[in-house]
mmCIF file of C-alpha atoms in Angstrom:
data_model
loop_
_atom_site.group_PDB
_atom_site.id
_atom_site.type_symbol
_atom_site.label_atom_id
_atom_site.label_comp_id
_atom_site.label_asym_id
_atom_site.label_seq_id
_atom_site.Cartn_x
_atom_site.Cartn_y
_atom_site.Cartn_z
ATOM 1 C CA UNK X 278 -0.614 -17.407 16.794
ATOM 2 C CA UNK X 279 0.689 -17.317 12.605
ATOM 3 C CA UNK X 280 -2.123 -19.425 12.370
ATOM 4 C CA UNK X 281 -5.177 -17.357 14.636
ATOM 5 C CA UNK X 282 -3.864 -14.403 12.265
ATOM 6 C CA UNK X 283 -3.942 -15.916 9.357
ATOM 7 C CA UNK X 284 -7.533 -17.342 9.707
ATOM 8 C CA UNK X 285 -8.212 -13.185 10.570
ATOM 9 C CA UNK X 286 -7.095 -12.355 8.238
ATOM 10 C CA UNK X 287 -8.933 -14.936 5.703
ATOM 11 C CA UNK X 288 -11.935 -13.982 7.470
ATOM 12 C CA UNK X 289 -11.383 -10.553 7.324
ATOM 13 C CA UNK X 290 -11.125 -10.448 3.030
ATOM 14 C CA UNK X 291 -13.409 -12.544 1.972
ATOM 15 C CA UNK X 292 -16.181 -10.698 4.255
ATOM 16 C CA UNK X 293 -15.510 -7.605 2.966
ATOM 17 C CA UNK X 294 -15.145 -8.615 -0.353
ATOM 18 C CA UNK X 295 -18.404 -10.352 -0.649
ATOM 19 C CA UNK X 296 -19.935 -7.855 1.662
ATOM 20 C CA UNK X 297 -19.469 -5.090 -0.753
ATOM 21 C CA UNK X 298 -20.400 -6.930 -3.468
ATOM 22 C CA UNK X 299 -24.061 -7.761 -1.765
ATOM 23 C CA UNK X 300 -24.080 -4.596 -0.502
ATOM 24 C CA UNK X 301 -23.501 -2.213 -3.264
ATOM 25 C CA UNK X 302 -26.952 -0.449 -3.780
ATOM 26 C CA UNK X 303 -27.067 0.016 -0.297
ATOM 27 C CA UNK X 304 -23.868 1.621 0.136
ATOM 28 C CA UNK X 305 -24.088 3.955 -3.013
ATOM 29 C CA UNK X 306 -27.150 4.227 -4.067
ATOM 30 C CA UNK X 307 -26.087 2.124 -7.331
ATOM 31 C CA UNK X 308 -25.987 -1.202 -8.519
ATOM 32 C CA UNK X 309 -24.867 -2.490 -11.677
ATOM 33 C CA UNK X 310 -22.658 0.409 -12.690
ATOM 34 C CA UNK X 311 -20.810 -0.011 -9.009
ATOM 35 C CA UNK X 312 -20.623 -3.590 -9.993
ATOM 36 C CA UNK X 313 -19.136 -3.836 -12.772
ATOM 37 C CA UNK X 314 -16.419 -1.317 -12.649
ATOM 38 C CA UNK X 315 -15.520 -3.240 -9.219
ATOM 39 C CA UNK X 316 -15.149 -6.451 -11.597
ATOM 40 C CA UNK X 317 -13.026 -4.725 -13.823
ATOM 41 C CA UNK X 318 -10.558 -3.365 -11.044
ATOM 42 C CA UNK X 319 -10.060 -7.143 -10.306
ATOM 43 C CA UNK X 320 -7.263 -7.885 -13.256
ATOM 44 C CA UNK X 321 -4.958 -4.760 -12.142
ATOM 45 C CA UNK X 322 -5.625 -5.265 -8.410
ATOM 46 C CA UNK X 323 -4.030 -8.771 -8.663
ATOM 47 C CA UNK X 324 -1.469 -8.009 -10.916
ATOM 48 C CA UNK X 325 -0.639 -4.803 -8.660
ATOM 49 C CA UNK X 326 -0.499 -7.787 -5.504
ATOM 50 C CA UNK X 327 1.924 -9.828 -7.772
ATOM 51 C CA UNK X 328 4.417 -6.872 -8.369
ATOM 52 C CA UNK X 329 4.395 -6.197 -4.873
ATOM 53 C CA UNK X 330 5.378 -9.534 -3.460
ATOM 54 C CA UNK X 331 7.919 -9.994 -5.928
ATOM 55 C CA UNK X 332 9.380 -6.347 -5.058
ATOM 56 C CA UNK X 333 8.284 -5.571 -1.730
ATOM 57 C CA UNK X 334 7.534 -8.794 0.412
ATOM 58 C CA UNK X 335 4.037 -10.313 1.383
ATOM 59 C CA UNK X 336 3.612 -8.425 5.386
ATOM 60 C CA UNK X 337 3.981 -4.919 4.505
ATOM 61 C CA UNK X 338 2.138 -4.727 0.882
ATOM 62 C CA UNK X 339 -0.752 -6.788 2.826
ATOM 63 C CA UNK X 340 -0.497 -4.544 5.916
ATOM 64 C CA UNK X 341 -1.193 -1.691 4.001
ATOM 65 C CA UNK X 342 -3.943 -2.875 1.484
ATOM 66 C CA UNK X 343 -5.699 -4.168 4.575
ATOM 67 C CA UNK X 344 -5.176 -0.330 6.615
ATOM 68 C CA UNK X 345 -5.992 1.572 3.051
ATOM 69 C CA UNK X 346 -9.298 -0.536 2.958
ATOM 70 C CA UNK X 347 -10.299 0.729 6.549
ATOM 71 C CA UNK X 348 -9.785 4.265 5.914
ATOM 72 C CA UNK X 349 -11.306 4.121 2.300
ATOM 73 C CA UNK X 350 -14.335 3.425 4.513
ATOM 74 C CA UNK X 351 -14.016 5.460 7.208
ATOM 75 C CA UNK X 352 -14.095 7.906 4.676
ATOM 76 C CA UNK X 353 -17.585 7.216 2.828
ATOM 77 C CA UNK X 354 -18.991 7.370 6.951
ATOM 78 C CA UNK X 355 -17.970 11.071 6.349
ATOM 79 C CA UNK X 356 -19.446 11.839 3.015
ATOM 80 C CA UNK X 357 -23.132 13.596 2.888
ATOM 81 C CA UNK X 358 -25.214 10.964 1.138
ATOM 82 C CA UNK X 359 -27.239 12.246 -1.565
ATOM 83 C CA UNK X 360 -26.071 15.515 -2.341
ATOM 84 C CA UNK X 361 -23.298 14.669 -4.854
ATOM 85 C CA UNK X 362 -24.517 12.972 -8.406
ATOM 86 C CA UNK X 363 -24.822 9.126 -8.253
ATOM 87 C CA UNK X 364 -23.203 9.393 -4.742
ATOM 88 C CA UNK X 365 -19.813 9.506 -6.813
ATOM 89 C CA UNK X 366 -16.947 10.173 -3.475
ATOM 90 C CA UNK X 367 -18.602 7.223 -1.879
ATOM 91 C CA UNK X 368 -18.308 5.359 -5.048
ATOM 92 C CA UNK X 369 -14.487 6.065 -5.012
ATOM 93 C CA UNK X 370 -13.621 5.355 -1.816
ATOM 94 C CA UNK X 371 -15.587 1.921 -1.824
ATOM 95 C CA UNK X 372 -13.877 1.358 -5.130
ATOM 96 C CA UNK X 373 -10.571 1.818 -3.725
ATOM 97 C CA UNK X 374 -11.487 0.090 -0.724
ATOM 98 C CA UNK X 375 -12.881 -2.809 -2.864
ATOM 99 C CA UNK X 376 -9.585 -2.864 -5.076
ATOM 100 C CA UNK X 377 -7.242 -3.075 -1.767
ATOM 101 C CA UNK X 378 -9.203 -6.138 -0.306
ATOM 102 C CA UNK X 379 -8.606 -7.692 -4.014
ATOM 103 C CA UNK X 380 -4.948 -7.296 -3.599
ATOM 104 C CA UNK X 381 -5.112 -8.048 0.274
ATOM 105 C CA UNK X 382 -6.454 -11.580 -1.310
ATOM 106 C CA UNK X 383 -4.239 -12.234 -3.767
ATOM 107 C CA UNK X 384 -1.467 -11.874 -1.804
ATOM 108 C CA UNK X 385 -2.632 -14.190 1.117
ATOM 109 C CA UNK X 386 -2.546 -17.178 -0.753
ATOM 110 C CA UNK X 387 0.933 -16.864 -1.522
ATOM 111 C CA UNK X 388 1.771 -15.154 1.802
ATOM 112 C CA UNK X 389 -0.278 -18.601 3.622
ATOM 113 C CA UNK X 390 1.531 -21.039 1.879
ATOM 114 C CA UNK X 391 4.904 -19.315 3.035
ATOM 115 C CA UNK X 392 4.441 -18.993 6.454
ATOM 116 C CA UNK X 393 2.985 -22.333 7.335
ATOM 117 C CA UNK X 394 5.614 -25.326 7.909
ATOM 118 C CA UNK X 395 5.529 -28.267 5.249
ATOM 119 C CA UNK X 396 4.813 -30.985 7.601
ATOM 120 C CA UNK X 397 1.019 -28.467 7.374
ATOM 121 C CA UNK X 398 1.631 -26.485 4.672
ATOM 122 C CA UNK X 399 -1.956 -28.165 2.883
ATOM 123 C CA UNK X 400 -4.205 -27.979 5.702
ATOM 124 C CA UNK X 401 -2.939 -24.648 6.569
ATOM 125 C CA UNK X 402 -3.880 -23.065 3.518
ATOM 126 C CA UNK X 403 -7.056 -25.169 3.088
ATOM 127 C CA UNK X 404 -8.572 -24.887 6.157
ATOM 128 C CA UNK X 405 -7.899 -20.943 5.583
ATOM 129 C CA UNK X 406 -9.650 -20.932 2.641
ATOM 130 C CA UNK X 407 -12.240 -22.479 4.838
ATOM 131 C CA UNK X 408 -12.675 -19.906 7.352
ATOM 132 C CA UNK X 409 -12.819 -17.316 4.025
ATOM 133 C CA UNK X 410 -15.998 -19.378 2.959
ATOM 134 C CA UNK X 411 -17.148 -18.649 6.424
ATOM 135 C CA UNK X 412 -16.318 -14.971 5.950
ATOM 136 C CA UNK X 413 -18.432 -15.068 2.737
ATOM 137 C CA UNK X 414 -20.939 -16.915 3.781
ATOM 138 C CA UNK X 415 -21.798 -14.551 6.955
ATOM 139 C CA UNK X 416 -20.973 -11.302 4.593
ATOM 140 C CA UNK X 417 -24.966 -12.420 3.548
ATOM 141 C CA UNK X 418 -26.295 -10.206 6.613
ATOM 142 C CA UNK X 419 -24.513 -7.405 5.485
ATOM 143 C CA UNK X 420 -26.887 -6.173 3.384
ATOM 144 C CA UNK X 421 -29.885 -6.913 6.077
ATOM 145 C CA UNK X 422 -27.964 -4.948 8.487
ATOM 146 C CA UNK X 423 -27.516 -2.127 6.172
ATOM 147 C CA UNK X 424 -31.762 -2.008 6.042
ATOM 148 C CA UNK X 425 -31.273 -1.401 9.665
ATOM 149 C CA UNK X 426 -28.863 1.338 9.278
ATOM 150 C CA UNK X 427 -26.783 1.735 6.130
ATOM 151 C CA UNK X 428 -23.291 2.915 8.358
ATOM 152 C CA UNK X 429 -23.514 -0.331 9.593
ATOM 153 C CA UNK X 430 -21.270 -2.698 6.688
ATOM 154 C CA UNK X 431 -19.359 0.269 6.807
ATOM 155 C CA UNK X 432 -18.041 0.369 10.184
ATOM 156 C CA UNK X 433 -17.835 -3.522 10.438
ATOM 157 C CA UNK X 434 -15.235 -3.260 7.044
ATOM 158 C CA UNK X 435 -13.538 -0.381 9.010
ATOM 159 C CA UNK X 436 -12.886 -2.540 11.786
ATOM 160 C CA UNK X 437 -12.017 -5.951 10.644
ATOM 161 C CA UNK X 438 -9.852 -4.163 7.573
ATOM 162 C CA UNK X 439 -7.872 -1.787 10.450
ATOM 163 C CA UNK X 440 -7.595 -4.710 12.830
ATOM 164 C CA UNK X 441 -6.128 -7.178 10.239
ATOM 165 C CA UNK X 442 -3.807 -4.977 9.331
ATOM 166 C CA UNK X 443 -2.285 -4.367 13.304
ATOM 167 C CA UNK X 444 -2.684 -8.149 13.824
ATOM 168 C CA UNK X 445 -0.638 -9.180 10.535
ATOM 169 C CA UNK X 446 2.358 -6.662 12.761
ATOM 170 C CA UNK X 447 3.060 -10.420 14.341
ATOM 171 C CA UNK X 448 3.369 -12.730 11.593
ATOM 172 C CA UNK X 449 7.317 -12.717 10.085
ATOM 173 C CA UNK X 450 8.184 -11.529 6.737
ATOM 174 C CA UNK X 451 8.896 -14.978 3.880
ATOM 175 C CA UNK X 452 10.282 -12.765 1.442
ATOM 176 C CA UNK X 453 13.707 -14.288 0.722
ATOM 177 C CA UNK X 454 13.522 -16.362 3.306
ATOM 178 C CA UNK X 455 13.740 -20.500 3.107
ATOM 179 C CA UNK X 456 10.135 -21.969 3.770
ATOM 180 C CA UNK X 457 9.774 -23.528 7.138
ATOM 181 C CA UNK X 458 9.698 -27.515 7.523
ATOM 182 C CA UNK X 459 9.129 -28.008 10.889
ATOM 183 C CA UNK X 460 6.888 -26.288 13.166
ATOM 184 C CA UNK X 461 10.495 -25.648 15.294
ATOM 185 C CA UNK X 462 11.314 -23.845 12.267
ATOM 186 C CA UNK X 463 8.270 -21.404 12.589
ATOM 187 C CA UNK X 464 8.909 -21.077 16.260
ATOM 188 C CA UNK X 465 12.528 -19.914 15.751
ATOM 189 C CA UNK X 466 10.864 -16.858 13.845
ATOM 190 C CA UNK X 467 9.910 -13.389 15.437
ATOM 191 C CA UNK X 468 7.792 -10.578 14.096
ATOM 192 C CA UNK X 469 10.530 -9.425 11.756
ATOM 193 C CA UNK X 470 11.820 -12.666 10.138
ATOM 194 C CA UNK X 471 15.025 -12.986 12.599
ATOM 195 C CA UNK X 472 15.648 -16.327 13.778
ATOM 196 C CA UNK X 473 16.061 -16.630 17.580
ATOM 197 C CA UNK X 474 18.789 -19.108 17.201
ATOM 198 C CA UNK X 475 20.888 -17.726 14.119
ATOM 199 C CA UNK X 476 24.264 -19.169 13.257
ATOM 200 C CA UNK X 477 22.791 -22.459 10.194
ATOM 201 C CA UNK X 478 24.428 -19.996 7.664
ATOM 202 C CA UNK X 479 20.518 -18.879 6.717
ATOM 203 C CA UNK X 480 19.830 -14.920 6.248
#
């Protein structure tokens, strides 16, 4: 199940990261401006993802970039197109949204590599990384489905990005906690990090 979620969740990113980025013009009205102020946002996004896991943890912080990058888009769905200059609250919104799936990222390559057991720890996170080149790789219709009808991209990003955030509810906090060996180790874990069988002196 860790690992179903975890492939989501890879998915789930790298689509709407590379989505947006193919999809800009279509979704604001802009290109190159939209663009490159999303590239900048990428340095403070990640560095926001590393304060957070060193502070915070890696479920939560991810749980709520991934929920903040659904309703940034369900918001633009609710914004008038073309009667604001340059389309500027959609902008925003797909900004922020854009700048929460950075950070979503960042963190789940850390977050991966904690969760999975040692004995698979490499081919967990690589074959992750995998199904995010099939996310990007697929995020290529997004802008052909956005000639169909341009609220399209938008309510696919609202779903996946609301969705991984309830599904990543199931996977166990690593925060503090010693990285699994086994896969017995992983199945001794719940939803909230507390080991079924407690009592080896481990918090």
């Amino acid at each position: 199940m860790h690992t179903m979620i975890m492939y989501f969740n890879w998915f789930t990113t790298a689509f709407i990261m590379y989505g947006l980025a193919l999809s800009w013009q279509n979704l604001t009205g802009g290109l190159f401006l939209n663009f490159l102020i999303g590239t900048i946002l990428d340095f403070p996004a990640k560095t926001l993802a590393m304060v957070l896991v060193l502070k915070k943890g890696r479920k939560y912080p991810y749980m709520i970039g991934s929920a903040i990058t659904g309703v940034m888009f369900l918001g633009t769905l609710f914004i008038e197109r073309d009667v604001y200059p340059g389309n500027w609250p959609i902008v925003v919104l797909a900004l922020i949204g854009n700048f929460s799936t950075t950070l979503c990222f960042a963190i789940l390559y850390m977050y991966t590599g904690e969760i999975m057991p040692t004995t698979v720890r490499a081919a967990g996170v690589g074959s992750s990384s995998l199904v995010s080149k099939v996310g990007g790789t697929l995020s290529t219709t997004v802008a052909a489905l956005a000639d169909i009808h341009p609220a399209i991209p938008t309510l696919i990003f609202v779903t996946l990005g609301l969705l991984s955030s309830g599904l990543t509810w199931f996977l166990p906090e690593t925060k503090g906690r010693k990285m699994p060996e086994t896969i017995d180790d992983v199945e001794r874990l719940t939803c909230c990090a507390q080991e079924r069988n407690p009592g080896n002196g481990e918090d």
